Tab-separated table of C-alpha atoms and ligand atoms in Angstrom:
chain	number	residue	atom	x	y	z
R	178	UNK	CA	-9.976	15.707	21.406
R	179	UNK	CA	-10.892	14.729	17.948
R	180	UNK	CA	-13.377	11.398	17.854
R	181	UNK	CA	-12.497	10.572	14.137
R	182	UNK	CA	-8.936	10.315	13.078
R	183	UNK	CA	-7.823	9.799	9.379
R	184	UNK	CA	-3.864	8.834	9.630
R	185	UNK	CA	-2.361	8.525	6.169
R	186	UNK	CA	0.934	6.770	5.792
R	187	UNK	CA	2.751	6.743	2.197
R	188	UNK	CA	6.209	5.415	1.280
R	189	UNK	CA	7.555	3.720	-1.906
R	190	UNK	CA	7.347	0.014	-2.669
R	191	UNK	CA	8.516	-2.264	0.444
R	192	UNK	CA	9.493	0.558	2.918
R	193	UNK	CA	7.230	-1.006	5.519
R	194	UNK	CA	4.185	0.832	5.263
R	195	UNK	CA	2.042	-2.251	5.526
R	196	UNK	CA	3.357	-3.893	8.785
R	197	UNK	CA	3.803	-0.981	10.231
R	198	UNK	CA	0.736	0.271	9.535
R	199	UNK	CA	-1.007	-2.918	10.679
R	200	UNK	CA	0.766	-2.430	14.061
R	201	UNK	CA	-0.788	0.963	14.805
R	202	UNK	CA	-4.335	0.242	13.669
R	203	UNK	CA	-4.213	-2.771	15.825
R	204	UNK	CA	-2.831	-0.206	18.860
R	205	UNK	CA	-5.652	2.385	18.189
R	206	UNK	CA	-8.229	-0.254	16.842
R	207	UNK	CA	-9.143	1.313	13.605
R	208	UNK	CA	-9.482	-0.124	10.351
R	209	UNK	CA	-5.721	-0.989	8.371
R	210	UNK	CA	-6.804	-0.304	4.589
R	211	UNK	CA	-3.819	-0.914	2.346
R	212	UNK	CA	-4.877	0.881	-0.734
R	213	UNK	CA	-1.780	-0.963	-2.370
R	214	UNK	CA	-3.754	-4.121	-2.459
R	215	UNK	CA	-6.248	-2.292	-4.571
R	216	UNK	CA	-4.220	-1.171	-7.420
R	217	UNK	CA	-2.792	-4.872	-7.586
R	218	UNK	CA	-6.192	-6.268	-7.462
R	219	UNK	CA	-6.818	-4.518	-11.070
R	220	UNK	CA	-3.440	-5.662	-12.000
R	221	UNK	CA	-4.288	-9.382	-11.773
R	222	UNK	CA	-7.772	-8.755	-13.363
R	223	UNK	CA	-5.723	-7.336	-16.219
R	224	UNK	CA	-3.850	-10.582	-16.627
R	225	UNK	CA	-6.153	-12.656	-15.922
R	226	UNK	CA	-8.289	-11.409	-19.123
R	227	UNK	CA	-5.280	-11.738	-20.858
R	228	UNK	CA	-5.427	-7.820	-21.324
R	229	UNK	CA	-2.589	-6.358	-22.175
R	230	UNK	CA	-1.034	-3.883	-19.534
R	231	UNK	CA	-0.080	-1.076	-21.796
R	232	UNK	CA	-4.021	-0.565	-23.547
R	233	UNK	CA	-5.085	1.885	-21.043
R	234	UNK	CA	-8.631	2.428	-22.266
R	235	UNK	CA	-9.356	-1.204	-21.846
R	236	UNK	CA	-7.535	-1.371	-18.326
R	237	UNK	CA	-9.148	1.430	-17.324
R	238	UNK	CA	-12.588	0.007	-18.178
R	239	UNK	CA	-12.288	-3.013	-16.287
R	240	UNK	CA	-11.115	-1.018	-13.173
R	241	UNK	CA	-14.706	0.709	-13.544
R	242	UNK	CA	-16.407	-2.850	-14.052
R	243	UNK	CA	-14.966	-4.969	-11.176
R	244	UNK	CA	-15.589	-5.253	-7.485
R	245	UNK	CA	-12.697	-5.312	-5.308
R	246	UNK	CA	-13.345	-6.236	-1.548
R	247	UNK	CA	-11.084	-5.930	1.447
R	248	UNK	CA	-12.592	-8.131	4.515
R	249	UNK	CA	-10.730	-9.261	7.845
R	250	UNK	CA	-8.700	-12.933	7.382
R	251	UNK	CA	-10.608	-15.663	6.708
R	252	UNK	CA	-7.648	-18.511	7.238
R	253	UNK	CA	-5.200	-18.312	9.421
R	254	UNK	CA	-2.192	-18.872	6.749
R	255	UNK	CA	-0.102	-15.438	7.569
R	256	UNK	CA	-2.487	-13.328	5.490
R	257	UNK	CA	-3.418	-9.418	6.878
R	258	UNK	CA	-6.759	-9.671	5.236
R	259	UNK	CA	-8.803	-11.255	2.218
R	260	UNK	CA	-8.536	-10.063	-0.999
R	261	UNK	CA	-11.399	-10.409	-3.491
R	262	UNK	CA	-12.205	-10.080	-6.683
R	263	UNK	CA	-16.027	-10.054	-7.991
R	264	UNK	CA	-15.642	-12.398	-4.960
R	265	UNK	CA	-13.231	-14.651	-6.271
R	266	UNK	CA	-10.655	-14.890	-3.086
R	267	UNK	CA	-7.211	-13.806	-4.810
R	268	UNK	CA	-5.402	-12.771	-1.521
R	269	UNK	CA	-1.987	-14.428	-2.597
R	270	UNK	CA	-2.080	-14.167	-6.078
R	271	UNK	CA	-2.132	-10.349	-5.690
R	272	UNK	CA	1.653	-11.266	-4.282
R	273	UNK	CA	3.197	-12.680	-7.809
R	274	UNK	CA	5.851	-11.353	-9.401
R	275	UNK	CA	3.803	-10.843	-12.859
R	276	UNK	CA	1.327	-8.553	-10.872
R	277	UNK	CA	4.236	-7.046	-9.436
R	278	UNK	CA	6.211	-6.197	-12.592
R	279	UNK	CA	2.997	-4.724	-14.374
R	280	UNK	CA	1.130	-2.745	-11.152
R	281	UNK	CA	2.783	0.355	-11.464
R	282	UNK	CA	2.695	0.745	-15.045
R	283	UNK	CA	-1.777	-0.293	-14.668
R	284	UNK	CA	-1.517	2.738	-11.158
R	285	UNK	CA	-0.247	5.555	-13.651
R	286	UNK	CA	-3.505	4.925	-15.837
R	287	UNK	CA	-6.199	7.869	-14.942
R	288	UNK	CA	-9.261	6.040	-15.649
R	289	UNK	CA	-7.557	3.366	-12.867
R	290	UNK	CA	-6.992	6.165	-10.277
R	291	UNK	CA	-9.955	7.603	-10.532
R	292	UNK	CA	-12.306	4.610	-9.833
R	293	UNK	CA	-9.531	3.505	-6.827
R	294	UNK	CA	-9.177	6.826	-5.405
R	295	UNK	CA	-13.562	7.316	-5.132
R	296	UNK	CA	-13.787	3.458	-3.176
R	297	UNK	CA	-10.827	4.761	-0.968
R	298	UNK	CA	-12.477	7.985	-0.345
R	299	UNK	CA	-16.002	5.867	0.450
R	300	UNK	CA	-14.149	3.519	2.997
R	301	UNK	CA	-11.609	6.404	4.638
R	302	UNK	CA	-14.278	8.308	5.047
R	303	UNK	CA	-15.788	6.554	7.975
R	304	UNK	CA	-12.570	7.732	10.064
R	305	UNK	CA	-10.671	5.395	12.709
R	306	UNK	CA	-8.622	4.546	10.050
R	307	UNK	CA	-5.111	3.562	9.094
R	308	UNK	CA	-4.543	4.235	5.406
R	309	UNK	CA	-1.298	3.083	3.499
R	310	UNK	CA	-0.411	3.866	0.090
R	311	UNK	CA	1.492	6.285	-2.044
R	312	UNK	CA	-0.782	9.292	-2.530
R	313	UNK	CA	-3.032	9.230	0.632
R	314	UNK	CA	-1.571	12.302	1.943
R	315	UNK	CA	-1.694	14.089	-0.939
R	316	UNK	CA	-4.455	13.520	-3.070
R	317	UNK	CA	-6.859	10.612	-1.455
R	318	UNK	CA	-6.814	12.600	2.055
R	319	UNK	CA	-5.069	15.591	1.706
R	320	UNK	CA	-7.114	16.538	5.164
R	321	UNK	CA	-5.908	13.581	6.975
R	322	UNK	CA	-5.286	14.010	11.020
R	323	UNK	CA	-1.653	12.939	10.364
R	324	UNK	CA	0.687	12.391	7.578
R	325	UNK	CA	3.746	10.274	7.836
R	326	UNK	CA	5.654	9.708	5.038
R	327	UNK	CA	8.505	6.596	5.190
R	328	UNK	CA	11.567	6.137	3.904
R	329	UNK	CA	14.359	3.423	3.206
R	330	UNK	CA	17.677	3.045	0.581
R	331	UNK	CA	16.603	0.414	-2.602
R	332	UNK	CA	19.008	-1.872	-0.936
R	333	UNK	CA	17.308	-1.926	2.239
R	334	UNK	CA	14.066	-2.208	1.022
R	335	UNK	CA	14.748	-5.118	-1.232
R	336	UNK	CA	16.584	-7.137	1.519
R	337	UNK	CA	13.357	-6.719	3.183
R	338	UNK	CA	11.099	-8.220	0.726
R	339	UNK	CA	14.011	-10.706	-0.520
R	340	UNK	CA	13.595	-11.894	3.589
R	341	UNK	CA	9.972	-11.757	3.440
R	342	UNK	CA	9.777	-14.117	0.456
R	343	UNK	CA	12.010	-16.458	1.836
R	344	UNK	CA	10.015	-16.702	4.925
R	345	UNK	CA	7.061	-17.754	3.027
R	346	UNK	CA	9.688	-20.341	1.617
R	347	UNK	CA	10.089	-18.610	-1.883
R	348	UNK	CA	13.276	-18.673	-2.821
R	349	UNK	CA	14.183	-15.145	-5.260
R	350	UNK	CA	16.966	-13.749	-6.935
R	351	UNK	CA	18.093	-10.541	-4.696
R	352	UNK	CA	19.422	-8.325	-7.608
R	353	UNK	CA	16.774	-9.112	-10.069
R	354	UNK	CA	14.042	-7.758	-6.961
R	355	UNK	CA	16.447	-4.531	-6.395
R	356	UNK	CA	16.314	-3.563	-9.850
R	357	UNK	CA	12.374	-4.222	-9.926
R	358	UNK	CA	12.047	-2.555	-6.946
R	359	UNK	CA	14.290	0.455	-8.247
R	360	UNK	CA	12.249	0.178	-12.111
R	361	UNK	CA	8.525	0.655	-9.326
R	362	UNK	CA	10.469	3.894	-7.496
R	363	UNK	CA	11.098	5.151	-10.394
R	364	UNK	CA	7.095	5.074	-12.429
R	365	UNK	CA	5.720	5.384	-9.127
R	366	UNK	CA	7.833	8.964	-8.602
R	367	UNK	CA	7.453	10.268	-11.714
R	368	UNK	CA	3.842	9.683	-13.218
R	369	UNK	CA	1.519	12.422	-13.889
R	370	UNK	CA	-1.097	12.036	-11.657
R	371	UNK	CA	-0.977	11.312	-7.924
R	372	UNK	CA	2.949	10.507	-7.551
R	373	UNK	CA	4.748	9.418	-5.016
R	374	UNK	CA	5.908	12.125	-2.991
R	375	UNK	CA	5.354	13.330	0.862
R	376	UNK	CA	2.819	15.554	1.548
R	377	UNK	CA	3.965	19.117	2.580
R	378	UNK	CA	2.981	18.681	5.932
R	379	UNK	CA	4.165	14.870	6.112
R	380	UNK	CA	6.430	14.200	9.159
R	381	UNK	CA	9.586	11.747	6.993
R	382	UNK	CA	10.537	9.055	8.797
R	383	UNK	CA	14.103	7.431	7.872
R	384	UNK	CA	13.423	3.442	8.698
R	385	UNK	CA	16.573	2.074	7.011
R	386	UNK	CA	18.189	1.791	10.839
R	387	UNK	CA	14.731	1.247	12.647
R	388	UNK	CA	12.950	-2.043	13.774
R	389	UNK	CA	9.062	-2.751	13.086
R	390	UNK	CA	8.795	-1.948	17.112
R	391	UNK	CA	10.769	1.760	16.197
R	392	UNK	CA	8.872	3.244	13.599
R	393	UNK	CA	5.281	2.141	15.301
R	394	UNK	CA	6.767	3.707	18.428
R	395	UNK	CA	7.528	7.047	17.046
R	396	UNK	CA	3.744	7.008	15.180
R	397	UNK	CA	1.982	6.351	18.108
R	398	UNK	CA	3.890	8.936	19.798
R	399	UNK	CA	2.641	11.753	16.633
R	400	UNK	CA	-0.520	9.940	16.867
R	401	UNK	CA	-0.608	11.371	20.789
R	402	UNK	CA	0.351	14.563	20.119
R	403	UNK	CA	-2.294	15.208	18.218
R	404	UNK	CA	-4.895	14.175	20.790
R	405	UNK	CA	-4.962	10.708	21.460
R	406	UNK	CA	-4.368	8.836	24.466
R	407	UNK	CA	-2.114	5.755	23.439
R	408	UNK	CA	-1.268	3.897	26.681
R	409	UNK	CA	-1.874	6.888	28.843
R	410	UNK	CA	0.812	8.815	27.417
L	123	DC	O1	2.353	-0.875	-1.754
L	123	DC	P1	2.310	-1.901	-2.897
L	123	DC	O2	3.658	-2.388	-3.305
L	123	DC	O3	1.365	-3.016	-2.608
L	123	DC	O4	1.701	-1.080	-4.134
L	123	DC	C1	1.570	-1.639	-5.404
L	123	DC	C2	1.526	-0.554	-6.476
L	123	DC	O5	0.303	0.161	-6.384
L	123	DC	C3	2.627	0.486	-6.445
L	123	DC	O6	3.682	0.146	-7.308
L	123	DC	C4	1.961	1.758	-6.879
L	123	DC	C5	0.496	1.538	-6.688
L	123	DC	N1	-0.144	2.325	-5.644
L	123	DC	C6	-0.539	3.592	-5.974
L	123	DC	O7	-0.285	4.033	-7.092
L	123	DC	N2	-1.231	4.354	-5.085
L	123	DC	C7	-1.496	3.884	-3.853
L	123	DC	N3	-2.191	4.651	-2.987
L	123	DC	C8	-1.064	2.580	-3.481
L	123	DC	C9	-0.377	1.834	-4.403
């Protein structure tokens, strides 16, 4: 049995990767690192210095000049964890819908992966840990223990983060965050370095017909095939 398990789980924008993966660290208490969280971090940072999204040398350099730091809740307000910047807390401002229009044009930048990919590779490394993303499988830990890769229609996913918005009493226009969502699937597919794609060895998991409960089920169930106890199974 293994004592240090890596498992990577990638899927596009809003197919439940972060729940989910939340869910299973909790189960095998590892670390959840949502490297998503990252790559909006520098997004905000961008806007915030009124840089503009497109001048990739100057994106790029503040993604090499700013501290990004992932710690366990601090308030109990429905956030997973606390997002900072050079220790400014910017956990729900990551969330807006400016940082989420201009995040996946800032992710295709190389200077940007590049200094996410090394503080990914510096946390992951310590093992016990539940990494979600789009490229953990294949490029951040291409060694990881396990691979899942998840999947959902546009439609579905959008529903879901149309419902999650509303819960936090937003109220949003559902075709406006289908076509954004469709606009991310497609930059986030077809950039040049890391895209979004499963891993050779991925196992794909279809979630449009699965609960939360469903999909965690069937990871934990990989996760004890590959050595784990879970539950004494
Ligand atoms: O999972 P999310 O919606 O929070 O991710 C936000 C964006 O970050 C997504 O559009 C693409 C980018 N991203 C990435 O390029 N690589 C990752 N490992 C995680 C996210």
């Amino acid at each position: 049995m293994k004592d240090r398990i890596t498992i990577a789980i990638d899927g596009p924008a809003a197919s439940g990767k972060s729940t989910v993966g939340e869910y299973v660290a909790k189960k095998l208490d590892y670390l959840f690192f949502d490297t998503g969280i990252m790559y909006r971090a520098v997004t905000l940072a961008v806007i915030r210095k009124s840089i503009k999204p497109e001048a990739e040398s100057e994106v790029s350099k503040l993604a090499e000049s700013i501290q990004i730091d992932i710690l366990p809740p601090s308030c109990p307000d429905g956030r997973k964890a606390d997002v900072l910047i050079d220790g400014d807390d910017v956990t729900w401002e990551v969330r807006s819908k400016e940082v989420e229009a201009n995040v996946s044009l800032v992710s295709t930048y190389k200077g940007v992966r590049d200094a996410m990919t090394g503080q990914q590779r510096r946390i992951g490394s310590r093992g016990d840990v539940v990494m979600v993303g789009r490229d953990i499988g294949t490029v951040v830990f291409p060694d990881a223990d396990l691979k899942v890769y998840l999947e959902a229609s546009a439609e579905v996913r959008a529903r879901r983060r149309y419902e999650e918005l509303l819960e936090r009493g937003i109220n949003s226009d559902f075709q406006e965050i289908l076509s954004s969502t469709k606009r991310r699937d497609e930059i986030d597919k077809n950039r040049e370095i890391a895209p979004l794609k499963p891993a050779d060895d991925a196992v794909i998991i279809k979630t449009d017909d699965l609960t939360i409960e469903g999909v965690v089920e069937a990871i934990l169930s990989l996760v004890s095939k590959i050595g784990l106890i879970v539950d004494g199974r």
